JSON list of C-alpha atoms and ligand atoms in Angstrom, two decimals:
[
{"chain": "J", "resi": 585, "resn": "UNK", "atom": "CA", "xyz": [152.84, 93.65, -215.77]},
{"chain": "J", "resi": 586, "resn": "UNK", "atom": "CA", "xyz": [152.28, 91.19, -218.58]},
{"chain": "J", "resi": 587, "resn": "UNK", "atom": "CA", "xyz": [149.53, 88.57, -218.55]},
{"chain": "J", "resi": 588, "resn": "UNK", "atom": "CA", "xyz": [150.53, 85.47, -216.63]},
{"chain": "J", "resi": 589, "resn": "UNK", "atom": "CA", "xyz": [153.01, 87.33, -214.45]},
{"chain": "J", "resi": 590, "resn": "UNK", "atom": "CA", "xyz": [152.07, 87.47, -210.78]},
{"chain": "J", "resi": 591, "resn": "UNK", "atom": "CA", "xyz": [152.29, 90.78, -208.94]},
{"chain": "J", "resi": 592, "resn": "UNK", "atom": "CA", "xyz": [154.45, 90.45, -205.81]},
{"chain": "J", "resi": 593, "resn": "UNK", "atom": "CA", "xyz": [153.01, 91.12, -202.38]},
{"chain": "J", "resi": 594, "resn": "UNK", "atom": "CA", "xyz": [153.95, 93.93, -200.06]},
{"chain": "J", "resi": 595, "resn": "UNK", "atom": "CA", "xyz": [154.72, 93.06, -196.42]},
{"chain": "J", "resi": 596, "resn": "UNK", "atom": "CA", "xyz": [155.35, 95.61, -193.67]},
{"chain": "J", "resi": 597, "resn": "UNK", "atom": "CA", "xyz": [157.18, 94.46, -190.57]},
{"chain": "J", "resi": 598, "resn": "UNK", "atom": "CA", "xyz": [157.34, 96.77, -187.54]},
{"chain": "J", "resi": 599, "resn": "UNK", "atom": "CA", "xyz": [158.32, 96.32, -183.94]},
{"chain": "J", "resi": 600, "resn": "UNK", "atom": "CA", "xyz": [160.28, 98.02, -181.20]},
{"chain": "J", "resi": 601, "resn": "UNK", "atom": "CA", "xyz": [163.97, 98.59, -181.60]},
{"chain": "J", "resi": 602, "resn": "UNK", "atom": "CA", "xyz": [165.81, 95.51, -180.28]},
{"chain": "J", "resi": 603, "resn": "UNK", "atom": "CA", "xyz": [162.98, 93.04, -180.90]},
{"chain": "J", "resi": 604, "resn": "UNK", "atom": "CA", "xyz": [165.02, 91.20, -183.55]},
{"chain": "J", "resi": 605, "resn": "UNK", "atom": "CA", "xyz": [163.28, 92.24, -186.78]},
{"chain": "J", "resi": 606, "resn": "UNK", "atom": "CA", "xyz": [166.57, 92.22, -188.70]},
{"chain": "J", "resi": 607, "resn": "UNK", "atom": "CA", "xyz": [167.40, 88.64, -187.68]},
{"chain": "J", "resi": 608, "resn": "UNK", "atom": "CA", "xyz": [163.87, 87.41, -188.44]},
{"chain": "J", "resi": 609, "resn": "UNK", "atom": "CA", "xyz": [163.91, 88.99, -191.90]},
{"chain": "J", "resi": 610, "resn": "UNK", "atom": "CA", "xyz": [167.36, 87.53, -192.66]},
{"chain": "J", "resi": 611, "resn": "UNK", "atom": "CA", "xyz": [166.20, 84.05, -191.61]},
{"chain": "J", "resi": 612, "resn": "UNK", "atom": "CA", "xyz": [163.03, 84.40, -193.65]},
{"chain": "J", "resi": 613, "resn": "UNK", "atom": "CA", "xyz": [165.10, 85.39, -196.69]},
{"chain": "J", "resi": 614, "resn": "UNK", "atom": "CA", "xyz": [167.25, 82.28, -196.26]},
{"chain": "J", "resi": 615, "resn": "UNK", "atom": "CA", "xyz": [164.15, 80.12, -196.20]},
{"chain": "J", "resi": 616, "resn": "UNK", "atom": "CA", "xyz": [162.35, 81.64, -199.20]},
{"chain": "J", "resi": 617, "resn": "UNK", "atom": "CA", "xyz": [163.83, 82.47, -202.54]},
{"chain": "J", "resi": 618, "resn": "UNK", "atom": "CA", "xyz": [161.32, 85.12, -203.58]},
{"chain": "J", "resi": 619, "resn": "UNK", "atom": "CA", "xyz": [161.87, 87.78, -200.92]},
{"chain": "J", "resi": 620, "resn": "UNK", "atom": "CA", "xyz": [163.08, 91.25, -201.79]},
{"chain": "J", "resi": 621, "resn": "UNK", "atom": "CA", "xyz": [164.14, 93.60, -199.04]},
{"chain": "J", "resi": 622, "resn": "UNK", "atom": "CA", "xyz": [163.70, 97.32, -199.54]},
{"chain": "J", "resi": 623, "resn": "UNK", "atom": "CA", "xyz": [166.85, 99.21, -198.53]},
{"chain": "J", "resi": 624, "resn": "UNK", "atom": "CA", "xyz": [165.68, 102.42, -196.86]},
{"chain": "J", "resi": 625, "resn": "UNK", "atom": "CA", "xyz": [167.23, 105.86, -196.89]},
{"chain": "J", "resi": 626, "resn": "UNK", "atom": "CA", "xyz": [168.21, 107.35, -193.55]},
{"chain": "J", "resi": 627, "resn": "UNK", "atom": "CA", "xyz": [169.94, 110.38, -192.09]},
{"chain": "J", "resi": 628, "resn": "UNK", "atom": "CA", "xyz": [171.16, 108.24, -189.16]},
{"chain": "J", "resi": 629, "resn": "UNK", "atom": "CA", "xyz": [174.92, 107.66, -189.08]},
{"chain": "J", "resi": 630, "resn": "UNK", "atom": "CA", "xyz": [175.95, 104.05, -189.84]},
{"chain": "J", "resi": 631, "resn": "UNK", "atom": "CA", "xyz": [176.60, 101.69, -186.91]},
{"chain": "J", "resi": 632, "resn": "UNK", "atom": "CA", "xyz": [179.78, 99.61, -186.86]},
{"chain": "J", "resi": 633, "resn": "UNK", "atom": "CA", "xyz": [179.35, 96.78, -189.44]},
{"chain": "J", "resi": 634, "resn": "UNK", "atom": "CA", "xyz": [176.57, 98.55, -191.32]},
{"chain": "J", "resi": 635, "resn": "UNK", "atom": "CA", "xyz": [177.18, 98.78, -195.04]},
{"chain": "J", "resi": 636, "resn": "UNK", "atom": "CA", "xyz": [175.92, 101.63, -197.24]},
{"chain": "J", "resi": 637, "resn": "UNK", "atom": "CA", "xyz": [173.52, 100.26, -199.85]},
{"chain": "J", "resi": 638, "resn": "UNK", "atom": "CA", "xyz": [172.98, 97.00, -197.94]},
{"chain": "J", "resi": 639, "resn": "UNK", "atom": "CA", "xyz": [171.54, 97.96, -194.56]},
{"chain": "J", "resi": 640, "resn": "UNK", "atom": "CA", "xyz": [170.58, 101.50, -195.55]},
{"chain": "J", "resi": 641, "resn": "UNK", "atom": "CA", "xyz": [171.47, 104.23, -197.96]},
{"chain": "J", "resi": 642, "resn": "UNK", "atom": "CA", "xyz": [173.05, 106.71, -195.55]},
{"chain": "J", "resi": 643, "resn": "UNK", "atom": "CA", "xyz": [172.33, 110.23, -196.75]},
{"chain": "J", "resi": 644, "resn": "UNK", "atom": "CA", "xyz": [172.58, 113.81, -195.49]},
{"chain": "J", "resi": 645, "resn": "UNK", "atom": "CA", "xyz": [169.50, 115.72, -194.33]},
{"chain": "J", "resi": 646, "resn": "UNK", "atom": "CA", "xyz": [169.67, 117.84, -197.50]},
{"chain": "J", "resi": 647, "resn": "UNK", "atom": "CA", "xyz": [169.69, 114.77, -199.73]},
{"chain": "J", "resi": 648, "resn": "UNK", "atom": "CA", "xyz": [166.81, 113.25, -197.75]},
{"chain": "J", "resi": 649, "resn": "UNK", "atom": "CA", "xyz": [164.81, 116.46, -198.06]},
{"chain": "J", "resi": 650, "resn": "UNK", "atom": "CA", "xyz": [165.46, 116.65, -201.80]},
{"chain": "J", "resi": 651, "resn": "UNK", "atom": "CA", "xyz": [164.08, 113.11, -202.17]},
{"chain": "J", "resi": 652, "resn": "UNK", "atom": "CA", "xyz": [161.00, 114.04, -200.10]},
{"chain": "J", "resi": 653, "resn": "UNK", "atom": "CA", "xyz": [160.36, 117.04, -202.36]},
{"chain": "J", "resi": 654, "resn": "UNK", "atom": "CA", "xyz": [160.80, 114.96, -205.50]},
{"chain": "J", "resi": 655, "resn": "UNK", "atom": "CA", "xyz": [158.23, 112.43, -204.25]},
{"chain": "J", "resi": 656, "resn": "UNK", "atom": "CA", "xyz": [160.73, 109.56, -204.20]},
{"chain": "J", "resi": 657, "resn": "UNK", "atom": "CA", "xyz": [159.38, 108.03, -201.01]},
{"chain": "J", "resi": 658, "resn": "UNK", "atom": "CA", "xyz": [156.45, 105.64, -200.69]},
{"chain": "J", "resi": 659, "resn": "UNK", "atom": "CA", "xyz": [156.51, 106.69, -197.03]},
{"chain": "J", "resi": 660, "resn": "UNK", "atom": "CA", "xyz": [158.88, 108.47, -194.68]},
{"chain": "J", "resi": 661, "resn": "UNK", "atom": "CA", "xyz": [158.98, 109.35, -191.01]},
{"chain": "J", "resi": 662, "resn": "UNK", "atom": "CA", "xyz": [161.12, 110.70, -188.22]},
{"chain": "J", "resi": 663, "resn": "UNK", "atom": "CA", "xyz": [162.30, 108.27, -185.55]},
{"chain": "J", "resi": 664, "resn": "UNK", "atom": "CA", "xyz": [164.52, 109.09, -182.55]},
{"chain": "J", "resi": 665, "resn": "UNK", "atom": "CA", "xyz": [166.01, 112.27, -184.14]},
{"chain": "J", "resi": 666, "resn": "UNK", "atom": "CA", "xyz": [166.61, 110.73, -187.58]},
{"chain": "J", "resi": 667, "resn": "UNK", "atom": "CA", "xyz": [164.62, 110.49, -190.79]},
{"chain": "J", "resi": 668, "resn": "UNK", "atom": "CA", "xyz": [163.88, 107.23, -192.61]},
{"chain": "J", "resi": 669, "resn": "UNK", "atom": "CA", "xyz": [162.21, 106.68, -195.98]},
{"chain": "J", "resi": 670, "resn": "UNK", "atom": "CA", "xyz": [161.27, 103.90, -198.40]},
{"chain": "J", "resi": 671, "resn": "UNK", "atom": "CA", "xyz": [162.11, 104.30, -202.08]},
{"chain": "J", "resi": 672, "resn": "UNK", "atom": "CA", "xyz": [158.93, 103.99, -204.14]},
{"chain": "J", "resi": 673, "resn": "UNK", "atom": "CA", "xyz": [160.76, 103.03, -207.35]},
{"chain": "J", "resi": 674, "resn": "UNK", "atom": "CA", "xyz": [162.79, 100.30, -205.61]},
{"chain": "J", "resi": 675, "resn": "UNK", "atom": "CA", "xyz": [159.64, 98.73, -204.14]},
{"chain": "J", "resi": 676, "resn": "UNK", "atom": "CA", "xyz": [157.66, 98.94, -207.36]},
{"chain": "J", "resi": 677, "resn": "UNK", "atom": "CA", "xyz": [160.47, 97.38, -209.40]},
{"chain": "J", "resi": 678, "resn": "UNK", "atom": "CA", "xyz": [160.60, 94.36, -207.06]},
{"chain": "J", "resi": 679, "resn": "UNK", "atom": "CA", "xyz": [156.80, 93.99, -207.01]},
{"chain": "J", "resi": 680, "resn": "UNK", "atom": "CA", "xyz": [156.72, 94.07, -210.81]},
{"chain": "J", "resi": 681, "resn": "UNK", "atom": "CA", "xyz": [159.27, 91.24, -210.85]},
{"chain": "J", "resi": 682, "resn": "UNK", "atom": "CA", "xyz": [156.81, 89.24, -208.74]},
{"chain": "J", "resi": 683, "resn": "UNK", "atom": "CA", "xyz": [158.93, 89.39, -205.59]},
{"chain": "J", "resi": 684, "resn": "UNK", "atom": "CA", "xyz": [157.47, 89.56, -202.10]},
{"chain": "J", "resi": 685, "resn": "UNK", "atom": "CA", "xyz": [158.78, 92.83, -200.73]},
{"chain": "J", "resi": 686, "resn": "UNK", "atom": "CA", "xyz": [159.54, 93.29, -197.04]},
{"chain": "J", "resi": 687, "resn": "UNK", "atom": "CA", "xyz": [159.59, 96.76, -195.51]},
{"chain": "J", "resi": 688, "resn": "UNK", "atom": "CA", "xyz": [161.16, 97.00, -192.04]},
{"chain": "J", "resi": 689, "resn": "UNK", "atom": "CA", "xyz": [159.63, 100.32, -191.01]},
{"chain": "J", "resi": 690, "resn": "UNK", "atom": "CA", "xyz": [158.25, 102.03, -187.92]},
{"chain": "J", "resi": 691, "resn": "UNK", "atom": "CA", "xyz": [154.56, 102.60, -187.17]},
{"chain": "J", "resi": 692, "resn": "UNK", "atom": "CA", "xyz": [153.98, 106.07, -188.69]},
{"chain": "J", "resi": 693, "resn": "UNK", "atom": "CA", "xyz": [155.44, 104.90, -192.00]},
{"chain": "J", "resi": 694, "resn": "UNK", "atom": "CA", "xyz": [153.44, 101.67, -191.77]},
{"chain": "J", "resi": 695, "resn": "UNK", "atom": "CA", "xyz": [150.21, 103.67, -191.49]},
{"chain": "J", "resi": 696, "resn": "UNK", "atom": "CA", "xyz": [151.17, 105.65, -194.62]},
{"chain": "J", "resi": 697, "resn": "UNK", "atom": "CA", "xyz": [151.68, 102.39, -196.49]},
{"chain": "J", "resi": 698, "resn": "UNK", "atom": "CA", "xyz": [148.29, 101.16, -195.26]},
{"chain": "J", "resi": 699, "resn": "UNK", "atom": "CA", "xyz": [146.67, 104.27, -196.79]},
{"chain": "J", "resi": 700, "resn": "UNK", "atom": "CA", "xyz": [148.58, 104.20, -200.06]},
{"chain": "J", "resi": 701, "resn": "UNK", "atom": "CA", "xyz": [148.76, 100.46, -200.64]},
{"chain": "J", "resi": 702, "resn": "UNK", "atom": "CA", "xyz": [145.66, 98.87, -199.08]},
{"chain": "J", "resi": 703, "resn": "UNK", "atom": "CA", "xyz": [146.78, 95.45, -200.34]},
{"chain": "J", "resi": 704, "resn": "UNK", "atom": "CA", "xyz": [149.85, 95.50, -198.05]},
{"chain": "J", "resi": 705, "resn": "UNK", "atom": "CA", "xyz": [149.98, 93.07, -195.12]},
{"chain": "J", "resi": 706, "resn": "UNK", "atom": "CA", "xyz": [151.11, 94.62, -191.84]},
{"chain": "J", "resi": 707, "resn": "UNK", "atom": "CA", "xyz": [152.85, 92.51, -189.19]},
{"chain": "J", "resi": 708, "resn": "UNK", "atom": "CA", "xyz": [153.95, 93.77, -185.76]},
{"chain": "J", "resi": 709, "resn": "UNK", "atom": "CA", "xyz": [156.69, 91.89, -183.87]},
{"chain": "J", "resi": 710, "resn": "UNK", "atom": "CA", "xyz": [156.42, 91.90, -180.08]},
{"chain": "J", "resi": 711, "resn": "UNK", "atom": "CA", "xyz": [159.12, 90.91, -177.59]},
{"chain": "J", "resi": 712, "resn": "UNK", "atom": "CA", "xyz": [158.24, 88.18, -175.06]},
{"chain": "J", "resi": 713, "resn": "UNK", "atom": "CA", "xyz": [158.11, 90.94, -172.42]},
{"chain": "J", "resi": 714, "resn": "UNK", "atom": "CA", "xyz": [159.12, 94.54, -171.77]},
{"chain": "J", "resi": 715, "resn": "UNK", "atom": "CA", "xyz": [161.94, 93.37, -169.47]},
{"chain": "J", "resi": 716, "resn": "UNK", "atom": "CA", "xyz": [163.32, 91.12, -172.19]},
{"chain": "J", "resi": 717, "resn": "UNK", "atom": "CA", "xyz": [163.26, 94.00, -174.70]},
{"chain": "J", "resi": 718, "resn": "UNK", "atom": "CA", "xyz": [165.19, 96.21, -172.30]},
{"chain": "J", "resi": 719, "resn": "UNK", "atom": "CA", "xyz": [167.74, 93.47, -171.67]},
{"chain": "J", "resi": 720, "resn": "UNK", "atom": "CA", "xyz": [168.24, 92.94, -175.42]},
{"chain": "J", "resi": 721, "resn": "UNK", "atom": "CA", "xyz": [168.69, 96.67, -176.09]},
{"chain": "J", "resi": 722, "resn": "UNK", "atom": "CA", "xyz": [171.28, 97.06, -173.34]},
{"chain": "J", "resi": 723, "resn": "UNK", "atom": "CA", "xyz": [172.89, 93.75, -174.30]},
{"chain": "J", "resi": 724, "resn": "UNK", "atom": "CA", "xyz": [173.63, 94.62, -177.94]},
{"chain": "J", "resi": 725, "resn": "UNK", "atom": "CA", "xyz": [175.80, 97.60, -176.91]},
{"chain": "J", "resi": 726, "resn": "UNK", "atom": "CA", "xyz": [175.26, 99.51, -180.14]},
{"chain": "J", "resi": 727, "resn": "UNK", "atom": "CA", "xyz": [173.58, 102.54, -178.53]},
{"chain": "J", "resi": 728, "resn": "UNK", "atom": "CA", "xyz": [174.35, 104.74, -175.54]},
{"chain": "J", "resi": 729, "resn": "UNK", "atom": "CA", "xyz": [172.03, 105.09, -172.55]},
{"chain": "J", "resi": 730, "resn": "UNK", "atom": "CA", "xyz": [170.23, 108.20, -173.88]},
{"chain": "J", "resi": 731, "resn": "UNK", "atom": "CA", "xyz": [169.53, 106.55, -177.24]},
{"chain": "J", "resi": 732, "resn": "UNK", "atom": "CA", "xyz": [168.23, 103.39, -175.56]},
{"chain": "J", "resi": 733, "resn": "UNK", "atom": "CA", "xyz": [165.86, 105.48, -173.43]},
{"chain": "J", "resi": 734, "resn": "UNK", "atom": "CA", "xyz": [164.58, 107.23, -176.56]},
{"chain": "J", "resi": 735, "resn": "UNK", "atom": "CA", "xyz": [163.99, 103.90, -178.26]},
{"chain": "J", "resi": 736, "resn": "UNK", "atom": "CA", "xyz": [162.10, 102.52, -175.25]},
{"chain": "J", "resi": 737, "resn": "UNK", "atom": "CA", "xyz": [159.98, 105.67, -175.17]},
{"chain": "J", "resi": 738, "resn": "UNK", "atom": "CA", "xyz": [159.31, 105.12, -178.86]},
{"chain": "J", "resi": 739, "resn": "UNK", "atom": "CA", "xyz": [158.28, 101.51, -178.17]},
{"chain": "J", "resi": 740, "resn": "UNK", "atom": "CA", "xyz": [155.66, 102.83, -175.76]},
{"chain": "J", "resi": 741, "resn": "UNK", "atom": "CA", "xyz": [154.35, 105.25, -178.41]},
{"chain": "J", "resi": 742, "resn": "UNK", "atom": "CA", "xyz": [153.81, 102.26, -180.72]},
{"chain": "J", "resi": 743, "resn": "UNK", "atom": "CA", "xyz": [151.18, 100.73, -178.42]},
{"chain": "J", "resi": 744, "resn": "UNK", "atom": "CA", "xyz": [148.06, 102.43, -179.90]},
{"chain": "J", "resi": 745, "resn": "UNK", "atom": "CA", "xyz": [149.13, 101.39, -183.41]},
{"chain": "J", "resi": 746, "resn": "UNK", "atom": "CA", "xyz": [149.53, 97.67, -182.73]},
{"chain": "J", "resi": 747, "resn": "UNK", "atom": "CA", "xyz": [145.79, 96.80, -183.12]},
{"chain": "J", "resi": 748, "resn": "UNK", "atom": "CA", "xyz": [145.88, 98.40, -186.57]},
{"chain": "J", "resi": 749, "resn": "UNK", "atom": "CA", "xyz": [148.25, 95.70, -187.82]},
{"chain": "J", "resi": 750, "resn": "UNK", "atom": "CA", "xyz": [146.88, 92.58, -189.53]},
{"chain": "J", "resi": 751, "resn": "UNK", "atom": "CA", "xyz": [149.07, 90.18, -187.55]},
{"chain": "J", "resi": 752, "resn": "UNK", "atom": "CA", "xyz": [151.15, 90.13, -184.38]},
{"chain": "J", "resi": 753, "resn": "UNK", "atom": "CA", "xyz": [154.07, 87.72, -183.88]},
{"chain": "J", "resi": 754, "resn": "UNK", "atom": "CA", "xyz": [155.82, 87.29, -180.52]},
{"chain": "J", "resi": 755, "resn": "UNK", "atom": "CA", "xyz": [159.54, 86.75, -180.98]},
{"chain": "J", "resi": 756, "resn": "UNK", "atom": "CA", "xyz": [160.30, 84.27, -178.19]},
{"chain": "J", "resi": 757, "resn": "UNK", "atom": "CA", "xyz": [162.43, 81.98, -180.32]},
{"chain": "J", "resi": 758, "resn": "UNK", "atom": "CA", "xyz": [163.74, 82.98, -183.73]},
{"chain": "J", "resi": 759, "resn": "UNK", "atom": "CA", "xyz": [162.98, 79.64, -185.44]},
{"chain": "J", "resi": 760, "resn": "UNK", "atom": "CA", "xyz": [159.38, 79.62, -184.20]},
{"chain": "J", "resi": 761, "resn": "UNK", "atom": "CA", "xyz": [158.77, 83.26, -185.07]},
{"chain": "J", "resi": 762, "resn": "UNK", "atom": "CA", "xyz": [160.17, 82.67, -188.58]},
{"chain": "J", "resi": 763, "resn": "UNK", "atom": "CA", "xyz": [157.77, 79.72, -189.00]},
{"chain": "J", "resi": 764, "resn": "UNK", "atom": "CA", "xyz": [154.89, 81.96, -188.03]},
{"chain": "J", "resi": 765, "resn": "UNK", "atom": "CA", "xyz": [155.99, 84.72, -190.41]},
{"chain": "J", "resi": 766, "resn": "UNK", "atom": "CA", "xyz": [156.26, 82.19, -193.20]},
{"chain": "J", "resi": 767, "resn": "UNK", "atom": "CA", "xyz": [152.72, 80.96, -192.54]},
{"chain": "J", "resi": 768, "resn": "UNK", "atom": "CA", "xyz": [151.42, 84.52, -192.55]},
{"chain": "J", "resi": 769, "resn": "UNK", "atom": "CA", "xyz": [153.14, 85.26, -195.86]},
{"chain": "J", "resi": 770, "resn": "UNK", "atom": "CA", "xyz": [151.68, 82.12, -197.36]},
{"chain": "J", "resi": 771, "resn": "UNK", "atom": "CA", "xyz": [148.16, 83.01, -196.19]},
{"chain": "J", "resi": 772, "resn": "UNK", "atom": "CA", "xyz": [148.55, 86.63, -197.32]},
{"chain": "J", "resi": 773, "resn": "UNK", "atom": "CA", "xyz": [149.47, 85.51, -200.83]},
{"chain": "J", "resi": 774, "resn": "UNK", "atom": "CA", "xyz": [145.87, 84.23, -201.10]},
{"chain": "J", "resi": 775, "resn": "UNK", "atom": "CA", "xyz": [144.28, 87.61, -200.38]},
{"chain": "J", "resi": 776, "resn": "UNK", "atom": "CA", "xyz": [141.79, 88.27, -203.16]},
{"chain": "J", "resi": 777, "resn": "UNK", "atom": "CA", "xyz": [143.79, 91.31, -204.34]},
{"chain": "J", "resi": 778, "resn": "UNK", "atom": "CA", "xyz": [146.70, 88.96, -205.18]},
{"chain": "J", "resi": 779, "resn": "UNK", "atom": "CA", "xyz": [144.45, 86.42, -206.90]},
{"chain": "J", "resi": 780, "resn": "UNK", "atom": "CA", "xyz": [143.17, 88.78, -209.61]},
{"chain": "J", "resi": 781, "resn": "UNK", "atom": "CA", "xyz": [144.62, 86.70, -212.41]},
{"chain": "J", "resi": 782, "resn": "UNK", "atom": "CA", "xyz": [142.93, 83.48, -211.21]},
{"chain": "J", "resi": 783, "resn": "UNK", "atom": "CA", "xyz": [139.65, 85.31, -210.60]},
{"chain": "J", "resi": 784, "resn": "UNK", "atom": "CA", "xyz": [139.88, 86.95, -214.04]},
{"chain": "J", "resi": 785, "resn": "UNK", "atom": "CA", "xyz": [140.44, 83.60, -215.75]},
{"chain": "J", "resi": 786, "resn": "UNK", "atom": "CA", "xyz": [137.44, 82.12, -213.91]},
{"chain": "J", "resi": 787, "resn": "UNK", "atom": "CA", "xyz": [135.34, 85.13, -214.85]},
{"chain": "J", "resi": 788, "resn": "UNK", "atom": "CA", "xyz": [136.31, 84.90, -218.54]},
{"chain": "J", "resi": 789, "resn": "UNK", "atom": "CA", "xyz": [135.27, 81.23, -218.63]},
{"chain": "J", "resi": 790, "resn": "UNK", "atom": "CA", "xyz": [131.68, 82.26, -217.92]},
{"chain": "J", "resi": 791, "resn": "UNK", "atom": "CA", "xyz": [131.73, 84.71, -220.80]},
{"chain": "J", "resi": 792, "resn": "UNK", "atom": "CA", "xyz": [133.25, 82.08, -223.10]},
{"chain": "J", "resi": 793, "resn": "UNK", "atom": "CA", "xyz": [130.74, 79.41, -222.10]},
{"chain": "J", "resi": 794, "resn": "UNK", "atom": "CA", "xyz": [127.73, 81.12, -223.66]},
{"chain": "J", "resi": 795, "resn": "UNK", "atom": "CA", "xyz": [124.86, 79.06, -222.18]},
{"chain": "J", "resi": 796, "resn": "UNK", "atom": "CA", "xyz": [126.11, 79.26, -218.56]},
{"chain": "J", "resi": 797, "resn": "UNK", "atom": "CA", "xyz": [126.41, 83.01, -218.92]},
{"chain": "J", "resi": 798, "resn": "UNK", "atom": "CA", "xyz": [122.82, 83.30, -220.10]},
{"chain": "J", "resi": 799, "resn": "UNK", "atom": "CA", "xyz": [121.21, 81.18, -217.40]},
{"chain": "A", "resi": 276, "resn": "5GP", "atom": "P1", "xyz": [167.35, 101.65, -186.79]},
{"chain": "A", "resi": 276, "resn": "5GP", "atom": "O1", "xyz": [167.92, 103.02, -186.60]},
{"chain": "A", "resi": 276, "resn": "5GP", "atom": "O2", "xyz": [167.37, 100.84, -185.50]},
{"chain": "A", "resi": 276, "resn": "5GP", "atom": "O3", "xyz": [167.98, 100.92, -187.94]},
{"chain": "A", "resi": 276, "resn": "5GP", "atom": "O4", "xyz": [165.82, 101.83, -187.17]},
{"chain": "A", "resi": 276, "resn": "5GP", "atom": "C1", "xyz": [164.99, 102.58, -186.35]},
{"chain": "A", "resi": 276, "resn": "5GP", "atom": "C2", "xyz": [163.55, 102.40, -186.78]},
{"chain": "A", "resi": 276, "resn": "5GP", "atom": "O5", "xyz": [163.36, 102.94, -188.08]},
{"chain": "A", "resi": 276, "resn": "5GP", "atom": "C3", "xyz": [163.12, 100.94, -186.85]},
{"chain": "A", "resi": 276, "resn": "5GP", "atom": "O6", "xyz": [161.86, 100.85, -186.18]},
{"chain": "A", "resi": 276, "resn": "5GP", "atom": "C4", "xyz": [162.97, 100.68, -188.32]},
{"chain": "A", "resi": 276, "resn": "5GP", "atom": "O7", "xyz": [161.94, 99.74, -188.56]},
{"chain": "A", "resi": 276, "resn": "5GP", "atom": "C5", "xyz": [162.58, 102.04, -188.82]},
{"chain": "A", "resi": 276, "resn": "5GP", "atom": "N1", "xyz": [162.84, 102.24, -190.26]},
{"chain": "A", "resi": 276, "resn": "5GP", "atom": "C6", "xyz": [163.87, 101.75, -190.99]},
{"chain": "A", "resi": 276, "resn": "5GP", "atom": "N2", "xyz": [163.74, 102.14, -192.27]},
{"chain": "A", "resi": 276, "resn": "5GP", "atom": "C7", "xyz": [162.58, 102.86, -192.35]},
{"chain": "A", "resi": 276, "resn": "5GP", "atom": "C8", "xyz": [161.89, 103.50, -193.43]},
{"chain": "A", "resi": 276, "resn": "5GP", "atom": "O8", "xyz": [162.28, 103.51, -194.58]},
{"chain": "A", "resi": 276, "resn": "5GP", "atom": "N3", "xyz": [160.75, 104.16, -193.10]},
{"chain": "A", "resi": 276, "resn": "5GP", "atom": "C9", "xyz": [160.25, 104.20, -191.84]},
{"chain": "A", "resi": 276, "resn": "5GP", "atom": "N4", "xyz": [159.11, 104.85, -191.64]},
{"chain": "A", "resi": 276, "resn": "5GP", "atom": "N5", "xyz": [160.88, 103.59, -190.81]},
{"chain": "A", "resi": 276, "resn": "5GP", "atom": "C10", "xyz": [162.03, 102.93, -191.06]}
]
């Protein structure tokens, strides 16, 4: 990081399967030019229309394990029989370029990020209701009954983690939820950890202005 270059901010977005995180992130990307999305690694087979390298890097369990052992992941976790992990080097490269990096990850991974990157902002997306979530999951017809049940059970396991997030957004209407996310991102960019350069400049002015520093 050279002087004058702003470090990007790290944003974690979690929420139950079917809540619409993917759509919200896509809409947010359309609205802001500075967003980088981290493409995760997973052992889950691709769904119809999912593209390797765009939605995920689809890898075998052996490949995933090798990456775990080599310390490639900023965080990783198991979710509904599959493993998912975030590439540390991918995230760091985007942050160094000053991009705001979005991680769409589940709660266990989010807690690892909280530990390792205390500057990260954690946002949990809630559905308008449990019934609505169920209806959306059945409606999208991408999973069978057993998988949907597993994902609903997982949603229930998320409950104790939700208060640990910095912000909660209810996805009633995509446009409104995107507005709220945008406001949160704007506010989060003013966290003191992201204002180090401004603070440093202010601090140096005291040193340079001899008399004020001696008062
Ligand atoms: P899906 O299989 O529906 O794409 O994702 C299942 C869950 O895995 C979602 O809650 C998603 O946020 C989460 N997930 C996706 N990528 C990662 C990752 O790299 N790490 C972790 N911990 N969770 C992830």
